[in-house]
């Protein structure tokens, strides 16, 4: 009996001692947290940047939310903006293009930035998160992108008849200057009367002669319209461009042959039960056995990526989709790697997107402008000068032309002889 009381007493004493130690440890931890550094778990950035097509990129003033600045952070944040700079070399904003800036944040008081920050930890209002890197515990560099530049598509600069000679086989063929990322609406008029309309045409010419069945003076009106639903999110149709008049004598009018027939100047998916590749009116289409015709989408066919526009036609050449540029060869195959066009080199990433800015390949560094063109020679980037050899790679830790020294980062050091 006495032994049992002794054991219970020992247990109570031991339990009390453990509780005391635990409370002491918690108190010590709380005291440490109150006096030691704390980590910043998330970052919030607001962009107030309105880019207009053709206008210069604005200067980047910084402040806190509520200020009339281009870049802001919350006023009660545990960090503040040290600097904000554009990374693009272009001076004029281009319709549908996004632009990149680097924002350097500095922690305040006893706060520190943690090791890594993903999109879930960096919220960007008015733009999108690209990446973040910590220079040290008190400095975080965040790369963000603006929203695509919005505005009206450019109107075709000139609209004209390919021939005004009554005896010409090209009489009635309308032509106009092309506009990047645009399809076209075209209307034929006799005097003020609308004769024929074509919408979402994907070429810069159309044969109206089959509809010119009555003598009189004819003009056509053409305007640029978005090429796809994706483009329509940032681009609006343009004003009309009007051609000169062409007068048709009664003896030269059309008999109507060719009306309502497929034209090699327009695209529309053919109505057919054929599956696989389909060629029609100079364009290629692809249809699956279940009847699905590829439209406004990518498809991997036989191990090769192809892109189809909103009419279903296979794309060739340069094409912008979802804010990025791609290049498809004459067979429609998406290209990757280096591509030479008009003596200018471009680099297409493994996913096909046209590269811009700095890229690292085979231990060499290159810089592609905002238009994708590889730089050569001397160029100023982010207020620093670099030299790029004729093959595009950056000079580092060497003398250029025996007069100009560039350091390990390729930056020209002024004042060295």
mmCIF file of N, CA and C in Angstrom, residues 167-236:
data_model
loop_
_atom_site.group_PDB
_atom_site.id
_atom_site.type_symbol
_atom_site.label_atom_id
_atom_site.label_comp_id
_atom_site.label_asym_id
_atom_site.label_seq_id
_atom_site.Cartn_x
_atom_site.Cartn_y
_atom_site.Cartn_z
ATOM 1 N N UNK A 167 -9.553 44.635 -120.996
ATOM 2 C CA UNK A 167 -9.180 43.377 -121.654
ATOM 3 C C UNK A 167 -8.318 42.479 -120.772
ATOM 4 N N UNK A 168 -7.988 42.948 -119.546
ATOM 5 C CA UNK A 168 -7.079 42.197 -118.686
ATOM 6 C C UNK A 168 -7.794 41.025 -118.026
ATOM 7 N N UNK A 169 -7.078 39.906 -117.897
ATOM 8 C CA UNK A 169 -7.622 38.743 -117.194
ATOM 9 C C UNK A 169 -7.675 38.979 -115.687
ATOM 10 N N UNK A 170 -7.012 40.056 -115.216
ATOM 11 C CA UNK A 170 -6.999 40.367 -113.791
ATOM 12 C C UNK A 170 -7.983 41.469 -113.438
ATOM 13 N N UNK A 171 -8.843 41.826 -114.381
ATOM 14 C CA UNK A 171 -9.868 42.811 -114.094
ATOM 15 C C UNK A 171 -10.784 42.288 -112.989
ATOM 16 N N UNK A 172 -11.036 43.111 -111.997
ATOM 17 C CA UNK A 172 -11.895 42.708 -110.891
ATOM 18 C C UNK A 172 -11.175 42.070 -109.716
ATOM 19 N N UNK A 173 -9.846 41.898 -109.833
ATOM 20 C CA UNK A 173 -9.077 41.326 -108.726
ATOM 21 C C UNK A 173 -8.684 42.450 -107.769
ATOM 22 N N UNK A 174 -9.187 42.382 -106.560
ATOM 23 C CA UNK A 174 -8.904 43.385 -105.534
ATOM 24 C C UNK A 174 -7.675 42.982 -104.733
ATOM 25 N N UNK A 175 -6.819 43.960 -104.410
ATOM 26 C CA UNK A 175 -5.622 43.682 -103.614
ATOM 27 C C UNK A 175 -5.448 44.779 -102.583
ATOM 28 N N UNK A 176 -4.745 44.456 -101.484
ATOM 29 C CA UNK A 176 -4.504 45.438 -100.430
ATOM 30 C C UNK A 176 -3.259 45.057 -99.661
ATOM 31 N N UNK A 177 -2.725 46.036 -98.928
ATOM 32 C CA UNK A 177 -1.530 45.795 -98.129
ATOM 33 C C UNK A 177 -1.887 44.930 -96.921
ATOM 34 N N UNK A 178 -0.990 44.023 -96.600
ATOM 35 C CA UNK A 178 -1.250 43.115 -95.480
ATOM 36 C C UNK A 178 -1.027 43.809 -94.138
ATOM 37 N N UNK A 179 -1.695 43.295 -93.137
ATOM 38 C CA UNK A 179 -1.568 43.775 -91.755
ATOM 39 C C UNK A 179 -1.243 42.571 -90.886
ATOM 40 N N UNK A 180 -0.254 42.710 -90.036
ATOM 41 C CA UNK A 180 0.178 41.596 -89.192
ATOM 42 C C UNK A 180 -0.950 41.146 -88.275
ATOM 43 N N UNK A 181 -1.096 39.823 -88.144
ATOM 44 C CA UNK A 181 -2.079 39.197 -87.250
ATOM 45 C C UNK A 181 -3.515 39.526 -87.621
ATOM 46 N N UNK A 182 -3.778 39.788 -88.903
ATOM 47 C CA UNK A 182 -5.132 40.181 -89.295
ATOM 48 C C UNK A 182 -5.685 39.282 -90.397
ATOM 49 N N UNK A 183 -7.009 39.073 -90.349
ATOM 50 C CA UNK A 183 -7.778 38.585 -91.477
ATOM 51 C C UNK A 183 -8.540 39.802 -92.009
ATOM 52 N N UNK A 184 -9.400 39.611 -93.004
ATOM 53 C CA UNK A 184 -10.004 40.781 -93.633
ATOM 54 C C UNK A 184 -11.478 40.557 -93.968
ATOM 55 N N UNK A 185 -12.263 41.623 -93.810
ATOM 56 C CA UNK A 185 -13.604 41.710 -94.370
ATOM 57 C C UNK A 185 -13.501 42.585 -95.606
ATOM 58 N N UNK A 186 -14.095 42.139 -96.709
ATOM 59 C CA UNK A 186 -14.014 42.891 -97.962
ATOM 60 C C UNK A 186 -15.409 42.994 -98.572
ATOM 61 N N UNK A 187 -15.776 44.197 -99.014
ATOM 62 C CA UNK A 187 -17.102 44.433 -99.603
ATOM 63 C C UNK A 187 -16.955 45.081 -100.975
ATOM 64 N N UNK A 188 -17.722 44.609 -101.939
ATOM 65 C CA UNK A 188 -17.755 45.172 -103.288
ATOM 66 C C UNK A 188 -18.990 46.066 -103.420
ATOM 67 N N UNK A 189 -18.772 47.293 -103.944
ATOM 68 C CA UNK A 189 -19.866 48.230 -104.160
ATOM 69 C C UNK A 189 -19.927 48.636 -105.628
ATOM 70 N N UNK A 190 -21.163 48.800 -106.108
ATOM 71 C CA UNK A 190 -21.390 49.479 -107.396
ATOM 72 C C UNK A 190 -22.096 50.775 -107.060
ATOM 73 N N UNK A 191 -21.368 51.870 -107.180
ATOM 74 C CA UNK A 191 -21.868 53.129 -106.654
ATOM 75 C C UNK A 191 -21.970 53.022 -105.147
ATOM 76 N N UNK A 192 -23.183 53.188 -104.598
ATOM 77 C CA UNK A 192 -23.391 53.033 -103.158
ATOM 78 C C UNK A 192 -24.071 51.710 -102.810
ATOM 79 N N UNK A 193 -24.302 50.869 -103.798
ATOM 80 C CA UNK A 193 -25.004 49.598 -103.592
ATOM 81 C C UNK A 193 -24.008 48.487 -103.254
ATOM 82 N N UNK A 194 -24.261 47.795 -102.129
ATOM 83 C CA UNK A 194 -23.427 46.653 -101.759
ATOM 84 C C UNK A 194 -23.755 45.484 -102.672
ATOM 85 N N UNK A 195 -22.721 44.963 -103.355
ATOM 86 C CA UNK A 195 -22.915 43.871 -104.314
ATOM 87 C C UNK A 195 -22.540 42.522 -103.718
ATOM 88 N N UNK A 196 -21.403 42.465 -103.021
ATOM 89 C CA UNK A 196 -20.931 41.185 -102.474
ATOM 90 C C UNK A 196 -20.027 41.449 -101.283
ATOM 91 N N UNK A 197 -20.089 40.549 -100.294
ATOM 92 C CA UNK A 197 -19.283 40.681 -99.074
ATOM 93 C C UNK A 197 -18.559 39.360 -98.801
ATOM 94 N N UNK A 198 -17.288 39.446 -98.386
ATOM 95 C CA UNK A 198 -16.495 38.292 -97.958
ATOM 96 C C UNK A 198 -15.965 38.608 -96.564
ATOM 97 N N UNK A 199 -16.097 37.690 -95.621
ATOM 98 C CA UNK A 199 -15.652 37.939 -94.252
ATOM 99 C C UNK A 199 -14.529 36.985 -93.851
ATOM 100 N N UNK A 200 -13.679 37.463 -92.955
ATOM 101 C CA UNK A 200 -12.564 36.690 -92.388
ATOM 102 C C UNK A 200 -11.714 36.026 -93.464
ATOM 103 N N UNK A 201 -11.372 36.803 -94.456
ATOM 104 C CA UNK A 201 -10.501 36.334 -95.537
ATOM 105 C C UNK A 201 -9.059 36.323 -95.035
ATOM 106 N N UNK A 202 -8.330 35.263 -95.347
ATOM 107 C CA UNK A 202 -6.969 35.125 -94.822
ATOM 108 C C UNK A 202 -5.894 35.368 -95.876
ATOM 109 N N UNK A 203 -6.210 36.061 -96.936
ATOM 110 C CA UNK A 203 -5.212 36.467 -97.913
ATOM 111 C C UNK A 203 -5.435 37.934 -98.243
ATOM 112 N N UNK A 204 -4.519 38.529 -99.015
ATOM 113 C CA UNK A 204 -4.599 39.966 -99.293
ATOM 114 C C UNK A 204 -5.082 40.241 -100.713
ATOM 115 N N UNK A 205 -5.902 39.369 -101.265
ATOM 116 C CA UNK A 205 -6.508 39.630 -102.584
ATOM 117 C C UNK A 205 -7.788 38.810 -102.718
ATOM 118 N N UNK A 206 -8.672 39.273 -103.615
ATOM 119 C CA UNK A 206 -9.917 38.549 -103.856
ATOM 120 C C UNK A 206 -10.434 38.911 -105.253
ATOM 121 N N UNK A 207 -10.934 37.900 -105.972
ATOM 122 C CA UNK A 207 -11.446 38.113 -107.326
ATOM 123 C C UNK A 207 -12.944 38.413 -107.278
ATOM 124 N N UNK A 208 -13.282 39.699 -107.468
ATOM 125 C CA UNK A 208 -14.693 40.116 -107.443
ATOM 126 C C UNK A 208 -15.355 40.047 -108.825
ATOM 127 N N UNK A 209 -14.589 39.747 -109.854
ATOM 128 C CA UNK A 209 -15.139 39.845 -111.209
ATOM 129 C C UNK A 209 -16.427 39.037 -111.408
ATOM 130 N N UNK A 210 -16.561 37.812 -110.866
ATOM 131 C CA UNK A 210 -17.813 37.068 -111.073
ATOM 132 C C UNK A 210 -19.059 37.815 -110.602
ATOM 133 N N UNK A 211 -18.897 38.817 -109.744
ATOM 134 C CA UNK A 211 -20.038 39.553 -109.209
ATOM 135 C C UNK A 211 -20.234 40.914 -109.893
ATOM 136 N N UNK A 212 -19.377 41.232 -110.820
ATOM 137 C CA UNK A 212 -19.470 42.509 -111.541
ATOM 138 C C UNK A 212 -20.261 42.276 -112.834
ATOM 139 N N UNK A 213 -21.561 42.088 -112.688
ATOM 140 C CA UNK A 213 -22.430 41.662 -113.800
ATOM 141 C C UNK A 213 -23.198 42.816 -114.437
ATOM 142 N N UNK A 214 -23.037 44.016 -113.909
ATOM 143 C CA UNK A 214 -23.748 45.189 -114.423
ATOM 144 C C UNK A 214 -22.733 46.298 -114.647
ATOM 145 N N UNK A 215 -22.901 47.039 -115.760
ATOM 146 C CA UNK A 215 -21.951 48.116 -116.020
ATOM 147 C C UNK A 215 -22.073 49.186 -114.929
ATOM 148 N N UNK A 216 -20.979 49.895 -114.710
ATOM 149 C CA UNK A 216 -20.980 50.943 -113.702
ATOM 150 C C UNK A 216 -19.632 51.082 -113.028
ATOM 151 N N UNK A 217 -19.586 51.946 -112.030
ATOM 152 C CA UNK A 217 -18.351 52.209 -111.289
ATOM 153 C C UNK A 217 -18.311 51.346 -110.032
ATOM 154 N N UNK A 218 -17.213 50.639 -109.861
ATOM 155 C CA UNK A 218 -17.067 49.715 -108.733
ATOM 156 C C UNK A 218 -15.922 50.173 -107.811
ATOM 157 N N UNK A 219 -16.136 50.003 -106.525
ATOM 158 C CA UNK A 219 -15.084 50.163 -105.519
ATOM 159 C C UNK A 219 -15.176 48.985 -104.563
ATOM 160 N N UNK A 220 -14.123 48.766 -103.810
ATOM 161 C CA UNK A 220 -14.230 47.783 -102.730
ATOM 162 C C UNK A 220 -13.696 48.404 -101.450
ATOM 163 N N UNK A 221 -14.258 47.972 -100.322
ATOM 164 C CA UNK A 221 -13.854 48.416 -98.995
ATOM 165 C C UNK A 221 -13.247 47.220 -98.267
ATOM 166 N N UNK A 222 -12.140 47.431 -97.562
ATOM 167 C CA UNK A 222 -11.489 46.343 -96.835
ATOM 168 C C UNK A 222 -11.105 46.828 -95.448
ATOM 169 N N UNK A 223 -11.264 45.969 -94.445
ATOM 170 C CA UNK A 223 -10.832 46.289 -93.094
ATOM 171 C C UNK A 223 -10.158 45.074 -92.463
ATOM 172 N N UNK A 224 -9.309 45.324 -91.486
ATOM 173 C CA UNK A 224 -8.618 44.255 -90.766
ATOM 174 C C UNK A 224 -9.504 43.773 -89.624
ATOM 175 N N UNK A 225 -9.543 42.458 -89.424
ATOM 176 C CA UNK A 225 -10.292 41.859 -88.321
ATOM 177 C C UNK A 225 -9.395 40.826 -87.646
ATOM 178 N N UNK A 226 -9.649 40.488 -86.366
ATOM 179 C CA UNK A 226 -8.812 39.493 -85.676
ATOM 180 C C UNK A 226 -8.807 38.151 -86.396
ATOM 181 N N UNK A 227 -7.659 37.486 -86.392
ATOM 182 C CA UNK A 227 -7.521 36.202 -87.080
ATOM 183 C C UNK A 227 -8.136 35.044 -86.306
ATOM 184 N N UNK A 228 -8.334 35.220 -84.999
ATOM 185 C CA UNK A 228 -8.854 34.129 -84.180
ATOM 186 C C UNK A 228 -9.475 34.701 -82.918
ATOM 187 N N UNK A 229 -10.121 33.832 -82.143
ATOM 188 C CA UNK A 229 -10.713 34.260 -80.882
ATOM 189 C C UNK A 229 -9.640 34.769 -79.927
ATOM 190 N N UNK A 230 -8.449 34.157 -79.988
ATOM 191 C CA UNK A 230 -7.363 34.583 -79.102
ATOM 192 C C UNK A 230 -6.945 36.019 -79.418
ATOM 193 N N UNK A 231 -6.821 36.345 -80.712
ATOM 194 C CA UNK A 231 -6.432 37.699 -81.116
ATOM 195 C C UNK A 231 -7.529 38.698 -80.768
ATOM 196 N N UNK A 232 -8.789 38.282 -80.869
ATOM 197 C CA UNK A 232 -9.902 39.189 -80.608
ATOM 198 C C UNK A 232 -9.954 39.638 -79.145
ATOM 199 N N UNK A 233 -9.241 38.942 -78.271
ATOM 200 C CA UNK A 233 -9.222 39.325 -76.865
ATOM 201 C C UNK A 233 -8.460 40.621 -76.632
ATOM 202 N N UNK A 234 -7.533 40.983 -77.552
ATOM 203 C CA UNK A 234 -6.781 42.215 -77.370
ATOM 204 C C UNK A 234 -6.837 43.149 -78.574
ATOM 205 N N UNK A 235 -7.350 42.669 -79.726
ATOM 206 C CA UNK A 235 -7.365 43.483 -80.934
ATOM 207 C C UNK A 235 -8.790 43.662 -81.462
ATOM 208 N N UNK A 236 -9.103 44.889 -81.850
ATOM 209 C CA UNK A 236 -10.403 45.183 -82.428
ATOM 210 C C UNK A 236 -10.245 45.468 -83.924
#
